[in-house]
Short mmCIF file of C-alpha atoms in Angstrom, two decimals:
data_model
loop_
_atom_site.label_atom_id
_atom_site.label_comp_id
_atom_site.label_asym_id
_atom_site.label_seq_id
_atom_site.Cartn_x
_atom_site.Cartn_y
_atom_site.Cartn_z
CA UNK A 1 12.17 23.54 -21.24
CA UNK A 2 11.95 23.81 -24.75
CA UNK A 3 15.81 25.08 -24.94
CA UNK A 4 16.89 21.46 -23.20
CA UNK A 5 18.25 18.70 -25.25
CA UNK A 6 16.34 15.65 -23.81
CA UNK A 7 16.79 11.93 -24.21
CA UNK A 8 13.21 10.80 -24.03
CA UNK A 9 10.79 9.24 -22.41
CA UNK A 10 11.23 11.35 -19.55
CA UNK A 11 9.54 12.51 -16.50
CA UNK A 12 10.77 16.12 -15.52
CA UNK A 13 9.40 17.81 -11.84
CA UNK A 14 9.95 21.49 -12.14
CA UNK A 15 11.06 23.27 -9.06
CA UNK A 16 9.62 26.66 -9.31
CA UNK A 17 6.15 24.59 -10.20
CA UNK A 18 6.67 22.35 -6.74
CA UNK A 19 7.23 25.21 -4.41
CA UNK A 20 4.38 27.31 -5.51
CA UNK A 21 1.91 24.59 -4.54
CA UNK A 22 4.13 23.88 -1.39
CA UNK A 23 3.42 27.41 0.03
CA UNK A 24 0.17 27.24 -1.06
CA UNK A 25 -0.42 24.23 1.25
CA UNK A 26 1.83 25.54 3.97
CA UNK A 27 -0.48 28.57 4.01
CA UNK A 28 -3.63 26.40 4.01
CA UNK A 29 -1.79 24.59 7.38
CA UNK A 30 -0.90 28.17 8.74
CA UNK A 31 -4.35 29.82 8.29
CA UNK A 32 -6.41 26.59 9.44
CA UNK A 33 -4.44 25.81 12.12
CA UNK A 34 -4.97 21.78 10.32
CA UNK A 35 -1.36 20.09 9.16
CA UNK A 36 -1.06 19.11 5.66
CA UNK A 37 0.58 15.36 5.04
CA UNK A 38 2.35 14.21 1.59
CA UNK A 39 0.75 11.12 1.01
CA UNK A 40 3.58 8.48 -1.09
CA UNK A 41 0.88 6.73 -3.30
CA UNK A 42 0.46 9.61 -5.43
CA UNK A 43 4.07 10.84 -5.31
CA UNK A 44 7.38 9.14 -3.59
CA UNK A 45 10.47 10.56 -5.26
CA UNK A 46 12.25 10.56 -1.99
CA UNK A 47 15.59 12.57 -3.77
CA UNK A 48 13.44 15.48 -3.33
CA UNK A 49 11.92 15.14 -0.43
CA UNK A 50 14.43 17.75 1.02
CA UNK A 51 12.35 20.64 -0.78
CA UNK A 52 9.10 18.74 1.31
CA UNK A 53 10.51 19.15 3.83
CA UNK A 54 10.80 22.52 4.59
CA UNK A 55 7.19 23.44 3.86
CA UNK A 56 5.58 19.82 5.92
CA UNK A 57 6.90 17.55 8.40
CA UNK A 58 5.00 14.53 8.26
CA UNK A 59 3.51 11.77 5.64
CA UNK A 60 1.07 9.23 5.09
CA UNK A 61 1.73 5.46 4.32
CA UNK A 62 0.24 2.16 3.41
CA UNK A 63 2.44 -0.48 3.86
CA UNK A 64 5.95 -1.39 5.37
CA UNK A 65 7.74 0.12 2.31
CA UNK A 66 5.78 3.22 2.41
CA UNK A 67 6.17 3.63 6.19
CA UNK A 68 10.34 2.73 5.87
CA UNK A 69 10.30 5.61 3.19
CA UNK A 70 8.65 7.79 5.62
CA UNK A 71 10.60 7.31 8.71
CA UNK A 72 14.42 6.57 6.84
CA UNK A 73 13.82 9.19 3.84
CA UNK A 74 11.45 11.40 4.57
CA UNK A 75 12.91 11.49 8.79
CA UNK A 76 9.70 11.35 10.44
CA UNK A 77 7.14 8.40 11.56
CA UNK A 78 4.33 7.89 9.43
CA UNK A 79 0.52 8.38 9.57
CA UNK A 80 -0.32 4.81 8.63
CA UNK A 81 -3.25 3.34 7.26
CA UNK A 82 -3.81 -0.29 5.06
CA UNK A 83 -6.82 -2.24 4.31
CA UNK A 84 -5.05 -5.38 6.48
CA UNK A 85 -1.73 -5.51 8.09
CA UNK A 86 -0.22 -8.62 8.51
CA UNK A 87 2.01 -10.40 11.82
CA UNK A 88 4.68 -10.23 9.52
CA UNK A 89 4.71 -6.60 8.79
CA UNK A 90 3.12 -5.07 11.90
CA UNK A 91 6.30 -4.71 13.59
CA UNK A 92 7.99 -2.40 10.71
CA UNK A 93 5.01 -0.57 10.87
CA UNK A 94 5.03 0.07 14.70
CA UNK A 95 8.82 1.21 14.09
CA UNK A 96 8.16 3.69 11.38
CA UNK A 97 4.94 4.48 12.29
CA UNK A 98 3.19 7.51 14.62
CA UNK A 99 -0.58 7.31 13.67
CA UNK A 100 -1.74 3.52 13.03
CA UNK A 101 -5.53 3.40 11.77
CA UNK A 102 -7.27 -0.23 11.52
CA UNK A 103 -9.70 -0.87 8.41
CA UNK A 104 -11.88 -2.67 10.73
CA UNK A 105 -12.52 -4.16 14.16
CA UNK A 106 -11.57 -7.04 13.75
CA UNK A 107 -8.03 -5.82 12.73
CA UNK A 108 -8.07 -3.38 15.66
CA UNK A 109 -8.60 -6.53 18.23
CA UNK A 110 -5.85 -8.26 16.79
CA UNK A 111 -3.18 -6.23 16.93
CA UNK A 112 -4.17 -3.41 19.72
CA UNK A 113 -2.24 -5.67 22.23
CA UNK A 114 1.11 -5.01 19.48
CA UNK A 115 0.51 -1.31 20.12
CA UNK A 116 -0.04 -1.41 23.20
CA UNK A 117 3.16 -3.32 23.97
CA UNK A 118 5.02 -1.35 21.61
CA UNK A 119 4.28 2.21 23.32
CA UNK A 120 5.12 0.48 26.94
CA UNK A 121 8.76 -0.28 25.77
CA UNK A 122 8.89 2.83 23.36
CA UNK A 123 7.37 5.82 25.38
CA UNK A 124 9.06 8.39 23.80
CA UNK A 125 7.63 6.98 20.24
CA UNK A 126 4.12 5.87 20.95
CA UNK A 127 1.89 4.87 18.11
CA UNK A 128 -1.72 6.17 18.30
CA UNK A 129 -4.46 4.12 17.09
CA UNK A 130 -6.97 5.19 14.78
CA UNK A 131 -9.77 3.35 13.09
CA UNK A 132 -11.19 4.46 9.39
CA UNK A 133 -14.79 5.31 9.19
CA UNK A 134 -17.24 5.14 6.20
CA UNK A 135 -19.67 8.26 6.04
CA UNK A 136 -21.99 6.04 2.96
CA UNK A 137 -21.25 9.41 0.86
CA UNK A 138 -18.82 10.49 -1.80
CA UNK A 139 -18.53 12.70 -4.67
CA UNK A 140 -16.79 10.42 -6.16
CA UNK A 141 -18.42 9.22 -9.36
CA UNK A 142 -15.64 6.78 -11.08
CA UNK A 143 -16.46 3.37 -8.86
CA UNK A 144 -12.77 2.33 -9.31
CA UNK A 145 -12.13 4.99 -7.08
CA UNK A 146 -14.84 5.10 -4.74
CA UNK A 147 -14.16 4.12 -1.63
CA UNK A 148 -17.62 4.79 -0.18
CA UNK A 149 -19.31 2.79 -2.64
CA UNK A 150 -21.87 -0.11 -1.95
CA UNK A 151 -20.18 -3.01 -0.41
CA UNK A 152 -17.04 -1.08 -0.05
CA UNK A 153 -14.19 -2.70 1.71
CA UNK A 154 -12.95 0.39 2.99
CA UNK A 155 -14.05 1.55 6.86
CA UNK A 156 -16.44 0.93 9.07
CA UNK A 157 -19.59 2.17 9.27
CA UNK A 158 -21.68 3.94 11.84
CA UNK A 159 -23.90 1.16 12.53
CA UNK A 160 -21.40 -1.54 13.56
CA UNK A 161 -19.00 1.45 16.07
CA UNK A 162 -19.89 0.37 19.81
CA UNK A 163 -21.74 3.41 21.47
CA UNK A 164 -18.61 3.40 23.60
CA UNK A 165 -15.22 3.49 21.82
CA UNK A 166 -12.33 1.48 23.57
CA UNK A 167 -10.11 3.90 25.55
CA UNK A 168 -7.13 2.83 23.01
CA UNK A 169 -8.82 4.33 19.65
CA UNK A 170 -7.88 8.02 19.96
CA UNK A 171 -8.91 8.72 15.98
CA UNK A 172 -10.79 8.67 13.00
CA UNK A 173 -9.71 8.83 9.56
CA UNK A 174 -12.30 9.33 6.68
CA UNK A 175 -11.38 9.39 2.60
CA UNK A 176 -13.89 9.74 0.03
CA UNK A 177 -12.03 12.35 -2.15
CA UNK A 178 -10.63 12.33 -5.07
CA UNK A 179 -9.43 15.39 -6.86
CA UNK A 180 -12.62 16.95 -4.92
CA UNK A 181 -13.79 20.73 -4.05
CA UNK A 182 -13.61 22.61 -1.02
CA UNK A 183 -17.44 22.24 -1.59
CA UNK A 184 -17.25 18.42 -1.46
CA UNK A 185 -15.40 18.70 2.04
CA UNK A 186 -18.35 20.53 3.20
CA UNK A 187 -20.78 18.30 2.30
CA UNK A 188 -18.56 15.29 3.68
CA UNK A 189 -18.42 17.12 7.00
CA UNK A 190 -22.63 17.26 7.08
CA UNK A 191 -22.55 13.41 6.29
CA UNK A 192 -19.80 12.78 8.77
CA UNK A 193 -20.81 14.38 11.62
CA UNK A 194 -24.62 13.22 10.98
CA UNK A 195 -23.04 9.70 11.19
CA UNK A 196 -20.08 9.35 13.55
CA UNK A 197 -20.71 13.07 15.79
CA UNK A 198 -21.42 11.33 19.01
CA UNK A 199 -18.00 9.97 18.41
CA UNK A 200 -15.76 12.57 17.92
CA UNK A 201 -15.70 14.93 21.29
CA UNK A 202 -13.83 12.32 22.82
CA UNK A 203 -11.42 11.68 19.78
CA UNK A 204 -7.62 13.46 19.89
CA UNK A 205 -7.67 13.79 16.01
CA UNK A 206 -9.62 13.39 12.42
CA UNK A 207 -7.74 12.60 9.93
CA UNK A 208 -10.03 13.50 6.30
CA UNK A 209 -7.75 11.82 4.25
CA UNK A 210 -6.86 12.94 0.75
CA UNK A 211 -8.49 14.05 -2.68
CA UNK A 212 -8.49 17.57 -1.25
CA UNK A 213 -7.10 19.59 -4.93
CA UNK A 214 -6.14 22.76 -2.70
CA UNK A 215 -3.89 23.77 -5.84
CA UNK A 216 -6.21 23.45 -8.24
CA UNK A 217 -6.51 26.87 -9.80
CA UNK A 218 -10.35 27.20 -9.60
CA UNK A 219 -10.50 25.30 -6.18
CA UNK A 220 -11.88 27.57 -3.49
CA UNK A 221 -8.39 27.86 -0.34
CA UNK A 222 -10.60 30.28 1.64
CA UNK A 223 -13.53 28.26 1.87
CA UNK A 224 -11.33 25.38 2.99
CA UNK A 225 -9.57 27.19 5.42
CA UNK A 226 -12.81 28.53 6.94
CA UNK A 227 -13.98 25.20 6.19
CA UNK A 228 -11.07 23.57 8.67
CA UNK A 229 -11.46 26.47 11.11
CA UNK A 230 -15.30 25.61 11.48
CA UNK A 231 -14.46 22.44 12.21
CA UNK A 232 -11.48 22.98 15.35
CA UNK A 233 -14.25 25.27 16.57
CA UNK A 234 -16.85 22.41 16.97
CA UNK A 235 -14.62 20.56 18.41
CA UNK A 236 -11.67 21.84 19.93
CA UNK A 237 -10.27 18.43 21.31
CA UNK A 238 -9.62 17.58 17.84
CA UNK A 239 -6.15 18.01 15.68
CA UNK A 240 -6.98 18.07 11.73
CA UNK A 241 -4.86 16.08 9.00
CA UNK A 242 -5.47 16.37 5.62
CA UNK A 243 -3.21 13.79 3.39
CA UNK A 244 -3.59 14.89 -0.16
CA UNK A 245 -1.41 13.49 -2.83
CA UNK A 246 -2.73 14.83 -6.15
CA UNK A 247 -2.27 18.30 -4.90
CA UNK A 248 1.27 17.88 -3.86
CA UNK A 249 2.75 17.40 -7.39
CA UNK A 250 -0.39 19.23 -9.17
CA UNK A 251 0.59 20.08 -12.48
CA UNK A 252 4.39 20.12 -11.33
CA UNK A 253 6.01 18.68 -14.68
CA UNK A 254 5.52 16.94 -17.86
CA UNK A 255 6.50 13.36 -19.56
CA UNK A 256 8.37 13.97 -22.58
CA UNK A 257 7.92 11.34 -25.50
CA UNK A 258 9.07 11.42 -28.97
CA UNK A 259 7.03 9.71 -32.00
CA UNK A 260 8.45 6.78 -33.46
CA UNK A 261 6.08 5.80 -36.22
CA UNK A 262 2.62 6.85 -37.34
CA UNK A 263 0.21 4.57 -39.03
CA UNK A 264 -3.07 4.44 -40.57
CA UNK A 265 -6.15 2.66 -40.15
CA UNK A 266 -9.70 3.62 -42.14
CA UNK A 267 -8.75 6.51 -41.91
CA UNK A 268 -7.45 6.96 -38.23
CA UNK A 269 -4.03 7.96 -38.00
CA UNK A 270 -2.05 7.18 -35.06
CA UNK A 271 1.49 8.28 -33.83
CA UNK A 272 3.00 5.50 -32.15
CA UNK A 273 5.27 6.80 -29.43
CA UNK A 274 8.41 5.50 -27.24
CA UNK A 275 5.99 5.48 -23.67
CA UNK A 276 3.18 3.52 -22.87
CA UNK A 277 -0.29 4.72 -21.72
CA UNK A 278 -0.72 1.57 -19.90
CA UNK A 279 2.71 1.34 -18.52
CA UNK A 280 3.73 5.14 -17.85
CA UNK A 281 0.35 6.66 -17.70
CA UNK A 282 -2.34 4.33 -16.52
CA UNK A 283 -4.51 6.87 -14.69
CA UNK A 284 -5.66 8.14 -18.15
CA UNK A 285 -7.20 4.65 -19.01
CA UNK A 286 -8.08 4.00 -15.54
CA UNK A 287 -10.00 7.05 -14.60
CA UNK A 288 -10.08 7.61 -17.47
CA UNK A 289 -9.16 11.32 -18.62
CA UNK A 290 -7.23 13.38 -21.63
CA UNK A 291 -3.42 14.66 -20.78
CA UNK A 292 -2.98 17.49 -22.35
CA UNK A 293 -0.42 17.39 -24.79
CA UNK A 294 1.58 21.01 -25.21
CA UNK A 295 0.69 23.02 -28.56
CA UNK A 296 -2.30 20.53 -29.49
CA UNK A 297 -6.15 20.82 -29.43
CA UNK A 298 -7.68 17.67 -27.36
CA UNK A 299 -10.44 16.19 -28.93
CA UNK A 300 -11.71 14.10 -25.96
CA UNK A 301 -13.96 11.06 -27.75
CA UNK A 302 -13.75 11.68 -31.06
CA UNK A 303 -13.21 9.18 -33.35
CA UNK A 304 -11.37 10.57 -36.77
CA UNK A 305 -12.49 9.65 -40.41
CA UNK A 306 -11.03 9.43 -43.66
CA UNK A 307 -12.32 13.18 -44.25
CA UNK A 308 -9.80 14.33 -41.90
CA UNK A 309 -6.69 12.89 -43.47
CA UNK A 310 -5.52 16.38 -43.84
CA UNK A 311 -6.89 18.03 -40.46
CA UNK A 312 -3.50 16.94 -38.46
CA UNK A 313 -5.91 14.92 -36.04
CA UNK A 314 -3.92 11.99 -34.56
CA UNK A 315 -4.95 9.54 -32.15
CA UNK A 316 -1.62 8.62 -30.02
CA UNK A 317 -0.40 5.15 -29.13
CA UNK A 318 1.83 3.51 -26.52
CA UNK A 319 4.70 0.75 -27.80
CA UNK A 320 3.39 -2.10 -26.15
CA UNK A 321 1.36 -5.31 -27.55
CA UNK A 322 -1.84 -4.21 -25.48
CA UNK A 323 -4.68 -3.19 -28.10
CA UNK A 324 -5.85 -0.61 -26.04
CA UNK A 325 -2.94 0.87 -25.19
CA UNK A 326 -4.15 4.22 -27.31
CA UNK A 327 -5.98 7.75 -26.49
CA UNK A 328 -7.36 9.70 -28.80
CA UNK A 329 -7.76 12.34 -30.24
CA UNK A 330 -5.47 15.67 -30.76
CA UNK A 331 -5.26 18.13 -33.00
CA UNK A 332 -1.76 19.39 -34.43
CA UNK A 333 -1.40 22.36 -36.13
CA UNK A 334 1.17 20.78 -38.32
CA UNK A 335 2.07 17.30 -39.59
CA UNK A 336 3.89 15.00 -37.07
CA UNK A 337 7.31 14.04 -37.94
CA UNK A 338 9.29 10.61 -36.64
CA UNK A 339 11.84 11.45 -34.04
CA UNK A 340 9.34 14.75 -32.76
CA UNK A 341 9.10 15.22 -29.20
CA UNK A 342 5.46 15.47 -27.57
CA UNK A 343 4.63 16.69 -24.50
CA UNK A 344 2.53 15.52 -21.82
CA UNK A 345 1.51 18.15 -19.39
CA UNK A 346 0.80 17.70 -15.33
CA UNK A 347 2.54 13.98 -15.48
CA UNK A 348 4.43 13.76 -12.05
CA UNK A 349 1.65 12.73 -9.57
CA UNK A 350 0.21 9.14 -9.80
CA UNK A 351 2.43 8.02 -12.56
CA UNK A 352 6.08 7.48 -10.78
CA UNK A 353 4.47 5.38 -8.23
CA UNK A 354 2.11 3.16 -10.39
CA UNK A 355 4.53 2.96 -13.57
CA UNK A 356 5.24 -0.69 -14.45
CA UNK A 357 7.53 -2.44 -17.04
CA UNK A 358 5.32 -4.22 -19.13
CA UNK A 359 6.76 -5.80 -22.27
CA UNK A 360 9.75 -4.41 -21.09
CA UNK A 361 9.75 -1.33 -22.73
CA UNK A 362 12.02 1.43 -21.80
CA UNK A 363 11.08 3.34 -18.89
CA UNK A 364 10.93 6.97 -18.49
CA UNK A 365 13.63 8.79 -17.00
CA UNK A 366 12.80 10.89 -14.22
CA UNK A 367 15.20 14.65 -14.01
CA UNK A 368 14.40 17.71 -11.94
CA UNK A 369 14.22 20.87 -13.46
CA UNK A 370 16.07 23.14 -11.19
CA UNK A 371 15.19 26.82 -10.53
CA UNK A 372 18.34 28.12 -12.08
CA UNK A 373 17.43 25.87 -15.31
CA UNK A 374 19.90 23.20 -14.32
CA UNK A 375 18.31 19.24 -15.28
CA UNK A 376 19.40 16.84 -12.91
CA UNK A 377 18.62 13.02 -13.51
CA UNK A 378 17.26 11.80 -10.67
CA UNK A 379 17.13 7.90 -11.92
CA UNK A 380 17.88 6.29 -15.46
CA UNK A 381 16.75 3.02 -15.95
CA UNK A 382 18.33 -0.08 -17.68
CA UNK A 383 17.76 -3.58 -19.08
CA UNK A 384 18.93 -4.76 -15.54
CA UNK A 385 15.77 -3.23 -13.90
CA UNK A 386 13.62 -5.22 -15.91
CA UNK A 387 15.98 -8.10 -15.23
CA UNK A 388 15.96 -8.09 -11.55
CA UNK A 389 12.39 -7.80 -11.58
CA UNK A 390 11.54 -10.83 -12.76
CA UNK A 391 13.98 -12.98 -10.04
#
């Protein structure tokens, strides 16, 4: 990459980086006998969805956009699940969808006559209904992304399932992963088959949701294969879906920013750049955690002085007029210089799909680094996005 001349910002999804974890999943569904689902709100670029799709054949969605994507893009009905759906939207969802999995009850008894209609006049494309179940345990520890959490919104619980399921609800679907072990799954399974076992021998499929980091270099595939095998074995009626996201587009390609000024502060220098954490990164003040940036040392929560005006330790800094919008701080082994180009590893999965254009500031291109070394530019963007955004 280093031999490219880039216009930055710019996102950049490496091929030879995106099929390595695609086999690795493929192998996962091939030795578990489980299938593997991209799920859209961690990655979405549907101009390469034609690599997806010859490793998976199915996704997961959460709304009518996601399940259009799915079914017009992607070529195959979604596994959809949403908080609430809506009388508006149902009937997209019914079109594009092949799984449909209700929050709650209440949900369920308001639209399982929909379904039910829907698969009468549409044999050949029935929908199967699924509710979402909480198992009261995750290893989750940020609450922003805990779904499982204490007065959650998210599923229902054992306590309030009747001890006889309507005929209609053919599956569960359980998520309370994120970026998780093959140890966490294990754990989950004790918790939700404690909770919601009487349940499941009647039940055509489980769906355990996403969070599953099977790409993760130190993450354990043969303990989640045996894992997944275990699990068919207890209960044969049962087909397995895993919808990962993360693990998809795990470490798959950078964001590529260039410094535009650098200032100082008591000390504290900081190298403004052209991207935004806020705007084109907002996991890492979300979640919050350090991107590595290529050829620095991260110096996760340390706060520079004026000693180390000559140590090359820069805190960096997005372009827009949010005070936070900052990280800090690295370590360069030389002075920055305006107009250098920094580089933020693993940037492909959660930012595309939760970018924003705040302030208006120029968003990142997004290119495609091709196997033979060719850079295609997927999407360019232009003072007319911004534009037609605010109509």
């Amino acid at each position: 990459m280093q031999h490219l001349k880039l216009n930055t910002p710019i996102y950049i999804m490496e091929e030879p980086l995106l099929r390595r974890n695609l086999s690795l999943i493929k192998s996962v569904a091939d030795r578990s006998g489980a299938e593997v689902i991209l799920a859209f709100k961690a990655f979405a670029l549907w101009k390469t969805f034609p690599i997806f799709r010859q490793y998976i054949q199915h996704t997961t969605a959460s709304s009518p956009y996601e399940a259009r994507l799915a079914f017009e893009e992607f070529g195959s009905p979604a596994h959809t699940y949403s908080p609430a759906y809506t009388e508006r939207d149902f009937p997209t969802l019914l079109r594009c969808s092949s799984h449909i999995t209700f929050n709650s009850l209440s949900q369920y008894e308001r639209f399982r006559c929909s379904v039910a209609t829907y698969n009468v006049q549409h044999p050949d494309a029935a929908v199967s209904i699924g509710v979402r179940v909480n198992p009261e345990h995750s290893a989750i520890e940020t609450d922003l992304y805990n779904p499982c959490a204490p007065g959650s919104r998210f599923g229902i619980l054992s306590c309030d399932l009747p001890q006889e399921l309507p005929t209609d609800i053919e599956g569960f679907h359980c998520h309370c992963h994120c970026e998780s072990s093959a140890e966490d799954l294990c754990d989950t399974l004790v918790h939700l088959e404690e909770r919601f076992g009487q349940w499941l021998p009647r039940l055509k499929w489980l769906n355990l949701g996403g969070g599953h980091l099977m790409t993760r270099k130190d993450y354990n595939v043969d303990l989640l294969v045996d894992t997944l095998r275990g699990l068919r074995q207890r209960y044969p009626n049962l087909s397995i879906i895993l919808e990962p996201g993360s693990a998809f587009a795990w470490q798959t390609g950078p964001l590529v920013a260039s410094v535009v000024d650098i200032v100082s502060n008591h000390g504290i220098r900081t190298a403004i750049l052209d991207v935004s954490f806020t705007c084109h990164m907002p996991d890492c003040l979300e979640m919050p955690y350090w991107p590595k940036v290529r050829g620095a040392e991260t110096l996760e929560g340390y706060t520079p002085t004026e000693a180390d005006a000559d140590k090359h330790i820069y805190r960096l800094g997005g372009n827009s007029c949010l005070s936070g919008d900052f990280m800090g701080s690295w370590r360069f082994d030389h002075e920055l210089q305006l107009g250098e180009q920094l580089i933020f590893e693993d940037m492909i999965h959660y930012t595309t799909v939760k970018t924003n254009m705040f302030n208006g500031i120029h968003h990142p291109s997004i290119a495609f680094l091709h196997e033979d070394g060719k850079l295609d530019i997927l999407r360019e963007y232009q003072y007319e996005d911004y534009r037609d955004r605010m109509d």
